[in-house]
DNA sequence: ACCTGAACACCGTTCAAGT
DNA sequence: ACCTGAACACCGTTCAAGT
């Protein structure tokens, strides 16, 4: 279970190009925080002080930029899963990671939607991030099914969809993340035999 | 529990205007089916043989057009709720309506997202459709909590969000509606004490 | 190898001119 | 009262010209 794509694989070698690349990622992170994952790419290029062409050279699609921006936190979520695989209670570990995953998918407005799309799109640059999340969830899920009370009829694909769904609803209800706190219990009761 | 807004309240009186109005709704229905609820309004106007200005005169926002298009099926969903309120098993009735509501919210690609947005937007023309759905769900939910096994800690707002979430995931997983069939059991087990 | 910005396509929305 | 279509704003994407 190692990161599928090292975050800086597509980081350019030439110094000026690398400078632009890094600034684009940094600026994008801010823009996504402020305006959501649909923030105009044009703005991001301008704020980073480069032409749009430069942005498109480094990141052919919005998803590529998104993938670069969330790379680190996906790795963190992955590390958290490794940690939780060694926790005593497999049910608790699964739910704990589920909460973390929902929080992650809610980092930016619109991120959950992008992840849902790219999960079913071979060509998306976000795909490997999604796969990583999927794989992390799968291990915790299987352990909770073997050693805990997780129902056998659900799988990691269901888990991924539930994560995206809860994050999506939460970002759209504008009640300050309260939706996730209400919906997660409903869902976890469904996932476990002794909710 | 009567329809909050009669569907043809904003239907114009003058014959030519009414003709345009009706054609726009009919064309929009087709366009939404084919291209999703985000189908270009320009196209719809063109296909209906009117200028964009005419479309905007009748339907100031996309939501107004959407509301007109789904009006009838919202009424049907409403009627179905009335029916199910008289069913023997309150739990079964709730779940049955839940399935119908998810199916409805999945009529067009992007409809679930529009409904989620307008539910929390006072000014949206879709708001009353959402309120209608919410109200219908509330009655079935309360009955299932009183006379069935529905857990008391969830409410109709949660129900509405779950409906939107499942419909949204389903339209985005592109596995032919299979996602709903997998996720609904997970959720209903969470809603009922004896899932 | 990389950058720039003009140019194009697309779509929502407004509005002056018309009937 | 209603209609039309040109016009504008906005944003994604491409590409010729440059370093």
Short mmCIF file of C-alpha atoms (C1' of nucleotides) in Angstrom, two decimals:
data_model
loop_
_atom_site.label_atom_id
_atom_site.label_comp_id
_atom_site.label_asym_id
_atom_site.label_seq_id
_atom_site.Cartn_x
_atom_site.Cartn_y
_atom_site.Cartn_z
CA UNK A 1 0.00 0.00 0.00
CA UNK A 2 2.36 2.72 -1.21
CA UNK A 3 1.42 5.99 -2.87
CA UNK A 4 0.46 5.20 -6.44
CA UNK A 5 2.03 8.26 -7.98
CA UNK A 6 4.78 10.25 -6.30
CA UNK A 7 3.41 13.77 -6.11
CA UNK A 8 6.35 15.38 -7.90
CA UNK A 9 6.61 12.98 -10.82
CA UNK A 10 5.45 15.65 -13.22
CA UNK A 11 7.36 18.42 -11.53
CA UNK A 12 9.58 19.97 -14.20
CA UNK A 13 13.38 20.01 -13.98
CA UNK A 14 14.23 23.42 -15.32
CA UNK A 15 14.46 25.96 -12.56
CA UNK A 16 12.10 28.59 -13.99
CA UNK A 17 9.53 25.99 -14.95
CA UNK A 18 9.69 24.43 -11.54
CA UNK A 19 9.21 27.83 -9.95
CA UNK A 20 6.06 28.36 -12.01
CA UNK A 21 4.80 24.87 -11.25
CA UNK A 22 5.18 25.36 -7.54
CA UNK A 23 3.60 28.77 -7.58
CA UNK A 24 0.63 27.47 -9.54
CA UNK A 25 0.05 24.74 -6.99
CA UNK A 26 0.36 27.17 -4.10
CA UNK A 27 -1.92 29.74 -5.70
CA UNK A 28 -4.42 27.03 -6.68
CA UNK A 29 -4.58 25.82 -3.11
CA UNK A 30 -5.56 29.29 -1.98
CA UNK A 31 -7.99 29.80 -4.84
CA UNK A 32 -9.68 26.45 -4.25
CA UNK A 33 -10.04 27.29 -0.56
CA UNK A 34 -11.58 30.64 -1.31
CA UNK A 35 -13.70 29.88 -4.36
CA UNK A 36 -14.01 26.12 -4.43
CA UNK A 37 -12.53 23.56 -6.80
CA UNK A 38 -14.22 25.32 -9.72
CA UNK A 39 -12.24 28.50 -9.30
CA UNK A 40 -11.45 30.04 -12.72
CA UNK A 41 -8.15 28.71 -14.02
CA UNK A 42 -7.56 32.04 -15.66
CA UNK A 43 -7.50 33.74 -12.27
CA UNK A 44 -5.09 31.17 -10.92
CA UNK A 45 -2.72 31.73 -13.81
CA UNK A 46 -2.92 35.48 -13.35
CA UNK A 47 -2.41 35.30 -9.60
CA UNK A 48 0.60 33.07 -10.16
CA UNK A 49 1.94 35.57 -12.67
CA UNK A 50 1.96 33.20 -15.67
CA UNK A 51 0.03 32.93 -18.91
CA UNK A 52 -2.82 30.45 -19.21
CA UNK A 53 -0.72 28.47 -21.62
CA UNK A 54 1.80 27.81 -18.90
CA UNK A 55 -0.90 26.54 -16.59
CA UNK A 56 -2.19 24.21 -19.28
CA UNK A 57 1.29 22.98 -20.08
CA UNK A 58 1.83 21.81 -16.53
CA UNK A 59 -1.75 20.80 -15.83
CA UNK A 60 -3.62 19.76 -18.97
CA UNK A 61 -6.90 19.46 -17.07
CA UNK A 62 -8.31 20.94 -13.91
CA UNK A 63 -8.09 17.51 -12.32
CA UNK A 64 -4.33 17.49 -12.74
CA UNK A 65 -4.08 20.70 -10.76
CA UNK A 66 -6.48 19.37 -8.15
CA UNK A 67 -4.47 16.17 -7.85
CA UNK A 68 -1.29 18.14 -7.24
CA UNK A 69 -3.02 20.29 -4.64
CA UNK A 70 -4.51 17.45 -2.60
CA UNK A 71 -1.58 15.07 -3.05
CA UNK A 72 -0.16 15.61 0.41
CA UNK A 73 -3.42 15.25 2.27
CA UNK A 74 -4.24 12.10 0.34
CA UNK A 75 -0.92 10.73 1.52
CA UNK A 76 -1.83 11.73 5.04
CA UNK A 77 -5.16 9.94 4.79
CA UNK A 78 -3.29 6.93 3.54
CA UNK A 79 -0.89 7.06 6.47
CA UNK A 80 -3.83 7.39 8.85
CA UNK A 81 -5.26 4.18 7.42
CA UNK A 82 -2.00 2.32 8.03
CA UNK A 83 -2.06 3.53 11.60
CA UNK A 84 -5.68 2.54 12.13
CA UNK A 85 -5.06 -0.93 10.74
CA UNK A 86 -3.10 -1.53 13.93
CA UNK A 87 -5.82 -0.22 16.26
CA UNK A 88 -7.49 -2.61 18.67
CA UNK A 89 -11.10 -2.16 17.57
CA UNK A 90 -11.57 -2.79 13.82
CA UNK A 91 -15.07 -1.26 13.78
CA UNK A 92 -13.92 1.87 15.51
CA UNK A 93 -10.92 2.08 13.17
CA UNK A 94 -13.14 1.91 10.11
CA UNK A 95 -15.48 4.62 11.37
CA UNK A 96 -12.61 6.80 12.47
CA UNK A 97 -11.06 6.63 9.02
CA UNK A 98 -14.46 7.18 7.43
CA UNK A 99 -14.76 10.44 9.31
CA UNK A 100 -11.29 11.49 8.24
CA UNK A 101 -12.04 10.62 4.63
CA UNK A 102 -15.26 12.63 4.65
CA UNK A 103 -13.39 15.57 6.13
CA UNK A 104 -10.76 15.23 3.43
CA UNK A 105 -13.29 15.05 0.60
CA UNK A 106 -14.82 18.21 2.02
CA UNK A 107 -11.62 20.22 1.95
CA UNK A 108 -12.79 22.27 -1.02
CA UNK A 109 -16.26 22.98 -2.35
CA UNK A 110 -16.69 20.73 -5.34
CA UNK A 111 -13.85 18.35 -4.51
CA UNK A 112 -16.22 15.48 -3.75
CA UNK A 113 -17.84 15.90 -7.14
CA UNK A 114 -14.47 15.86 -8.90
CA UNK A 115 -13.43 12.75 -7.03
CA UNK A 116 -16.68 10.99 -7.89
CA UNK A 117 -16.21 11.82 -11.55
CA UNK A 118 -12.59 10.84 -11.79
CA UNK A 119 -13.18 7.58 -9.95
CA UNK A 120 -15.07 6.39 -13.01
CA UNK A 121 -12.86 8.08 -15.58
CA UNK A 122 -9.76 6.17 -16.63
CA UNK A 123 -8.05 9.23 -17.99
CA UNK A 124 -8.41 11.56 -15.05
CA UNK A 125 -5.32 12.71 -13.21
CA UNK A 126 -7.27 12.49 -9.97
CA UNK A 127 -7.92 8.83 -10.52
CA UNK A 128 -4.87 7.60 -8.65
CA UNK A 129 -5.76 9.72 -5.64
CA UNK A 130 -9.17 8.09 -5.65
CA UNK A 131 -7.69 4.64 -6.03
CA UNK A 132 -5.48 5.35 -3.09
CA UNK A 133 -8.46 6.31 -0.98
CA UNK A 134 -10.37 3.29 -2.21
CA UNK A 135 -7.50 0.94 -1.35
CA UNK A 136 -7.05 2.41 2.10
CA UNK A 137 -10.75 2.03 2.80
CA UNK A 138 -10.78 -1.51 1.47
CA UNK A 139 -8.23 -2.74 3.96
CA UNK A 140 -10.02 -1.23 6.94
CA UNK A 141 -13.32 -2.51 5.64
CA UNK A 142 -12.09 -6.06 5.13
CA UNK A 143 -10.55 -6.12 8.57
CA UNK A 144 -13.78 -4.89 10.12
CA UNK A 145 -15.66 -7.58 8.25
CA UNK A 146 -13.29 -10.33 9.35
CA UNK A 147 -12.62 -9.25 12.92
CA UNK A 148 -15.36 -6.75 13.63
CA UNK A 149 -19.06 -6.45 12.99
CA UNK A 150 -19.06 -4.85 9.54
CA UNK A 151 -21.73 -6.39 7.33
CA UNK A 152 -20.30 -8.57 4.54
CA UNK A 153 -22.58 -7.31 1.77
CA UNK A 154 -20.88 -3.93 1.44
CA UNK A 155 -17.51 -3.24 -0.11
CA UNK A 156 -14.93 -0.52 -0.56
CA UNK A 157 -16.68 0.85 -3.65
CA UNK A 158 -19.78 1.45 -1.54
CA UNK A 159 -17.59 3.07 1.06
CA UNK A 160 -16.06 5.41 -1.47
CA UNK A 161 -19.45 6.46 -2.73
CA UNK A 162 -20.73 7.04 0.78
CA UNK A 163 -17.74 9.22 1.56
CA UNK A 164 -18.29 11.31 -1.54
CA UNK A 165 -22.02 11.51 -0.93
CA UNK A 166 -21.70 12.70 2.66
CA UNK A 167 -19.01 15.22 1.78
CA UNK A 168 -21.11 16.49 -1.11
CA UNK A 169 -24.27 16.90 0.94
CA UNK A 170 -22.32 18.59 3.70
CA UNK A 171 -20.74 21.18 1.48
CA UNK A 172 -24.14 21.98 -0.01
CA UNK A 173 -26.23 22.23 3.13
CA UNK A 174 -24.36 25.27 4.38
CA UNK A 175 -25.07 24.44 8.00
CA UNK A 176 -21.40 24.42 8.88
CA UNK A 177 -20.61 20.77 8.48
CA UNK A 178 -23.44 19.67 10.70
CA UNK A 179 -24.91 17.45 7.99
CA UNK A 180 -21.93 15.11 8.11
CA UNK A 181 -22.33 14.69 11.86
CA UNK A 182 -25.97 13.72 11.43
CA UNK A 183 -25.62 11.53 8.34
CA UNK A 184 -22.53 9.60 9.35
CA UNK A 185 -24.25 7.86 12.28
CA UNK A 186 -27.14 6.89 10.01
CA UNK A 187 -24.72 5.34 7.59
CA UNK A 188 -22.44 3.66 10.07
CA UNK A 189 -25.40 2.04 11.77
CA UNK A 190 -26.13 0.59 8.36
CA UNK A 191 -22.61 -0.63 7.80
CA UNK A 192 -22.17 -2.38 11.11
CA UNK A 193 -24.28 -5.22 12.44
CA UNK A 194 -24.17 -3.78 15.95
CA UNK A 195 -24.31 -0.08 15.14
CA UNK B 1 -50.71 18.42 2.33
CA UNK B 2 -51.71 20.05 -0.93
CA UNK B 3 -49.41 21.09 -3.76
CA UNK B 4 -47.67 24.28 -2.64
CA UNK B 5 -47.77 26.00 -6.00
CA UNK B 6 -50.15 25.06 -8.80
CA UNK B 7 -47.93 24.23 -11.74
CA UNK B 8 -49.55 26.69 -14.10
CA UNK B 9 -49.65 29.72 -11.84
CA UNK B 10 -47.09 31.49 -13.98
CA UNK B 11 -48.51 30.25 -17.24
CA UNK B 12 -49.27 33.34 -19.37
CA UNK B 13 -52.76 34.25 -20.56
CA UNK B 14 -52.14 35.52 -24.05
CA UNK B 15 -52.40 32.75 -26.59
CA UNK B 16 -49.08 33.23 -28.35
CA UNK B 17 -47.22 33.59 -25.07
CA UNK B 18 -48.85 30.50 -23.69
CA UNK B 19 -47.89 28.57 -26.80
CA UNK B 20 -44.28 29.59 -26.31
CA UNK B 21 -44.39 28.74 -22.64
CA UNK B 22 -45.73 25.28 -23.28
CA UNK B 23 -43.27 24.59 -26.05
CA UNK B 24 -40.38 25.69 -23.90
CA UNK B 25 -41.42 23.29 -21.15
CA UNK B 26 -41.87 20.43 -23.61
CA UNK B 27 -38.55 21.08 -25.32
CA UNK B 28 -36.80 21.50 -21.98
CA UNK B 29 -38.07 18.14 -20.84
CA UNK B 30 -36.51 16.51 -23.86
CA UNK B 31 -33.30 18.48 -23.56
CA UNK B 32 -32.91 17.66 -19.87
CA UNK B 33 -33.45 14.00 -20.62
CA UNK B 34 -30.85 14.00 -23.33
CA UNK B 35 -28.24 16.35 -21.94
CA UNK B 36 -29.03 16.62 -18.25
CA UNK B 37 -30.39 19.49 -16.21
CA UNK B 38 -27.46 21.65 -17.33
CA UNK B 39 -28.45 21.60 -20.98
CA UNK B 40 -27.66 24.96 -22.63
CA UNK B 41 -30.68 27.27 -22.33
CA UNK B 42 -29.75 28.77 -25.67
CA UNK B 43 -30.34 25.41 -27.35
CA UNK B 44 -33.68 25.04 -25.66
CA UNK B 45 -34.80 28.45 -26.86
CA UNK B 46 -33.63 27.64 -30.37
CA UNK B 47 -35.29 24.25 -30.42
CA UNK B 48 -38.51 25.84 -29.21
CA UNK B 49 -38.22 28.43 -31.95
CA UNK B 50 -38.02 31.46 -29.66
CA UNK B 51 -35.37 34.01 -28.76
CA UNK B 52 -33.41 33.64 -25.53
CA UNK B 53 -35.17 36.72 -24.22
CA UNK B 54 -38.47 34.90 -24.40
CA UNK B 55 -37.11 32.02 -22.43
CA UNK B 56 -35.81 34.38 -19.77
CA UNK B 57 -39.08 36.27 -19.63
CA UNK B 58 -40.98 33.12 -18.75
CA UNK B 59 -38.24 31.46 -16.72
CA UNK B 60 -35.91 33.99 -15.11
CA UNK B 61 -33.61 31.24 -13.87
CA UNK B 62 -32.87 27.70 -14.88
CA UNK B 63 -34.54 26.53 -11.71
CA UNK B 64 -37.83 28.03 -12.82
CA UNK B 65 -37.71 25.97 -15.98
CA UNK B 66 -36.70 22.88 -14.04
CA UNK B 67 -39.56 23.42 -11.60
CA UNK B 68 -42.04 23.63 -14.45
CA UNK B 69 -40.64 20.47 -16.01
CA UNK B 70 -40.74 18.32 -12.88
CA UNK B 71 -43.95 19.79 -11.50
CA UNK B 72 -46.12 16.86 -12.48
CA UNK B 73 -43.84 14.17 -11.19
CA UNK B 74 -43.43 16.00 -7.90
CA UNK B 75 -47.18 15.95 -7.61
CA UNK B 76 -47.14 12.23 -8.35
CA UNK B 77 -44.55 11.65 -5.64
CA UNK B 78 -46.75 13.59 -3.32
CA UNK B 79 -49.77 11.50 -4.19
CA UNK B 80 -47.73 8.36 -3.67
CA UNK B 81 -46.94 9.54 -0.15
CA UNK B 82 -50.63 10.05 0.64
CA UNK B 83 -51.26 6.54 -0.56
CA UNK B 84 -48.45 5.05 1.46
CA UNK B 85 -49.61 6.82 4.61
CA UNK B 86 -52.51 4.38 4.54
CA UNK B 87 -50.37 1.27 4.07
CA UNK B 88 -50.25 -1.32 6.83
CA UNK B 89 -46.52 -1.38 7.50
CA UNK B 90 -45.16 2.11 8.29
CA UNK B 91 -41.53 1.02 7.89
CA UNK B 92 -42.17 -0.54 4.54
CA UNK B 93 -44.13 2.55 3.47
CA UNK B 94 -41.25 4.83 4.36
CA UNK B 95 -38.73 2.74 2.47
CA UNK B 96 -41.00 2.36 -0.51
CA UNK B 97 -41.43 6.13 -0.76
CA UNK B 98 -37.71 6.61 -0.23
CA UNK B 99 -37.03 4.48 -3.29
CA UNK B 100 -39.57 6.43 -5.31
CA UNK B 101 -38.06 9.73 -4.19
CA UNK B 102 -34.56 8.61 -5.15
CA UNK B 103 -35.84 7.53 -8.53
CA UNK B 104 -37.50 10.89 -8.98
CA UNK B 105 -34.41 12.88 -7.99
CA UNK B 106 -32.52 10.84 -10.56
CA UNK B 107 -34.83 11.67 -13.46
CA UNK B 108 -32.28 14.01 -15.00
CA UNK B 109 -28.53 14.21 -14.61
CA UNK B 110 -27.89 17.12 -12.28
CA UNK B 111 -31.40 17.34 -10.88
CA UNK B 112 -30.33 16.12 -7.45
CA UNK B 113 -27.71 18.86 -7.31
CA UNK B 114 -30.24 21.51 -8.26
CA UNK B 115 -32.66 20.28 -5.64
CA UNK B 116 -29.97 20.29 -2.97
CA UNK B 117 -29.04 23.86 -3.85
CA UNK B 118 -32.55 25.22 -3.99
CA UNK B 119 -33.53 23.56 -0.74
CA UNK B 120 -31.22 25.99 1.00
CA UNK B 121 -31.96 28.95 -1.22
CA UNK B 122 -35.02 31.01 -0.32
CA UNK B 123 -35.27 32.59 -3.72
CA UNK B 124 -35.16 29.48 -5.89
CA UNK B 125 -38.19 28.55 -7.93
CA UNK B 126 -37.44 24.92 -7.20
CA UNK B 127 -37.75 25.55 -3.50
CA UNK B 128 -41.45 24.73 -3.27
CA UNK B 129 -40.92 21.42 -5.06
CA UNK B 130 -38.30 20.57 -2.50
CA UNK B 131 -40.53 21.64 0.35
CA UNK B 132 -43.23 19.42 -1.03
CA UNK B 133 -40.86 16.45 -1.07
CA UNK B 134 -39.65 17.31 2.38
CA UNK B 135 -43.19 17.50 3.75
CA UNK B 136 -44.22 14.22 2.17
CA UNK B 137 -41.17 12.49 3.64
CA UNK B 138 -41.77 14.05 7.04
CA UNK B 139 -45.20 12.48 7.40
CA UNK B 140 -44.05 9.01 6.46
CA UNK B 141 -41.02 9.39 8.69
CA UNK B 142 -43.01 10.50 11.71
CA UNK B 143 -45.47 7.68 11.26
CA UNK B 144 -42.64 5.16 11.02
CA UNK B 145 -41.15 6.61 14.18
CA UNK B 146 -44.45 6.44 16.07
CA UNK B 147 -45.80 3.15 14.80
CA UNK B 148 -42.78 1.51 13.19
CA UNK B 149 -39.15 1.01 14.04
CA UNK B 150 -37.66 4.18 12.60
CA UNK B 151 -35.03 5.63 14.88
CA UNK B 152 -36.13 8.84 16.59
CA UNK B 153 -32.86 10.73 16.14
CA UNK B 154 -33.30 11.30 12.41
CA UNK B 155 -35.70 13.73 10.75
CA UNK B 156 -37.10 14.69 7.38
CA UNK B 157 -34.20 17.02 6.66
CA UNK B 158 -31.85 14.06 6.97
CA UNK B 159 -34.16 12.08 4.74
CA UNK B 160 -34.11 14.76 2.08
CA UNK B 161 -30.33 14.91 2.12
CA UNK B 162 -30.06 11.14 1.90
CA UNK B 163 -32.37 11.09 -1.09
CA UNK B 164 -30.33 13.74 -2.87
CA UNK B 165 -27.08 12.04 -1.94
CA UNK B 166 -28.09 8.63 -3.24
CA UNK B 167 -29.53 10.07 -6.43
CA UNK B 168 -26.38 12.11 -6.97
CA UNK B 169 -24.02 9.19 -6.44
CA UNK B 170 -26.12 7.00 -8.68
CA UNK B 171 -26.13 9.40 -11.61
CA UNK B 172 -22.38 9.76 -11.30
CA UNK B 173 -21.33 6.15 -10.98
CA UNK B 174 -22.49 5.24 -14.44
CA UNK B 175 -23.21 1.65 -13.50
CA UNK B 176 -26.80 1.92 -14.59
CA UNK B 177 -28.49 2.80 -11.33
CA UNK B 178 -26.91 -0.07 -9.49
CA UNK B 179 -25.40 2.25 -6.90
CA UNK B 180 -28.82 3.18 -5.55
CA UNK B 181 -29.71 -0.47 -5.08
CA UNK B 182 -26.55 -1.04 -3.07
CA UNK B 183 -26.58 2.15 -1.04
CA UNK B 184 -30.24 2.25 -0.12
CA UNK B 185 -30.07 -0.92 1.98
CA UNK B 186 -27.04 0.46 3.80
CA UNK B 187 -28.95 3.59 4.62
CA UNK B 188 -32.27 2.03 5.48
CA UNK B 189 -30.57 -0.33 7.89
CA UNK B 190 -29.28 2.83 9.53
CA UNK B 191 -32.68 4.49 9.65
CA UNK B 192 -34.59 1.58 11.15
CA UNK B 193 -33.90 -0.10 14.47
CA UNK B 194 -34.64 -3.50 12.98
CA UNK B 195 -33.17 -3.06 9.52
"C1'" DA C 1 12.16 23.46 -23.31
"C1'" DC C 2 9.33 26.70 -21.84
"C1'" DC C 3 6.58 31.07 -21.79
"C1'" DT C 4 3.18 34.64 -23.34
"C1'" DG C 5 -1.13 36.51 -24.56
"C1'" DA C 6 -4.19 36.93 -28.38
"C1'" DA C 7 -7.86 34.33 -30.30
"C1'" DC C 8 -11.65 31.24 -30.42
"C1'" DA C 9 -15.61 28.60 -28.62
"C1'" DC C 10 -19.22 28.29 -25.47
"C1'" DC C 11 -22.89 29.71 -22.59
"C1'" DG C 12 -25.60 32.71 -19.50
"C1'" DT C 13 -27.86 37.19 -19.24
"C1'" DT C 14 -29.36 41.81 -20.62
"C1'" DC C 15 -31.48 45.14 -23.42
"C1'" DA C 16 -32.76 48.19 -27.35
"C1'" DA C 17 -35.78 47.87 -31.02
"C1'" DG C 18 -39.65 45.92 -32.74
"C1'" DT C 19 -44.87 43.88 -33.07
"C1'" DA D 1 -47.77 42.56 -23.32
"C1'" DC D 2 -44.70 40.05 -25.56
"C1'" DC D 3 -40.96 38.85 -28.90
"C1'" DT D 4 -36.34 39.04 -31.24
"C1'" DG D 5 -31.55 38.77 -31.71
"C1'" DA D 6 -27.48 41.47 -31.13
"C1'" DA D 7 -24.34 42.43 -27.51
"C1'" DC D 8 -21.77 41.66 -23.42
"C1'" DA D 9 -19.49 39.00 -19.74
"C1'" DC D 10 -17.25 34.97 -18.40
"C1'" DC D 11 -14.43 31.01 -18.73
"C1'" DG D 12 -12.02 27.06 -20.81
"C1'" DT D 13 -8.71 25.81 -24.36
"C1'" DT D 14 -5.57 26.34 -28.29
"C1'" DC D 15 -1.81 28.11 -30.78
"C1'" DA D 16 1.46 31.24 -33.23
"C1'" DA D 17 5.22 33.86 -31.93
"C1'" DG D 18 8.69 34.53 -28.87
"C1'" DT D 19 12.88 33.49 -25.32
#
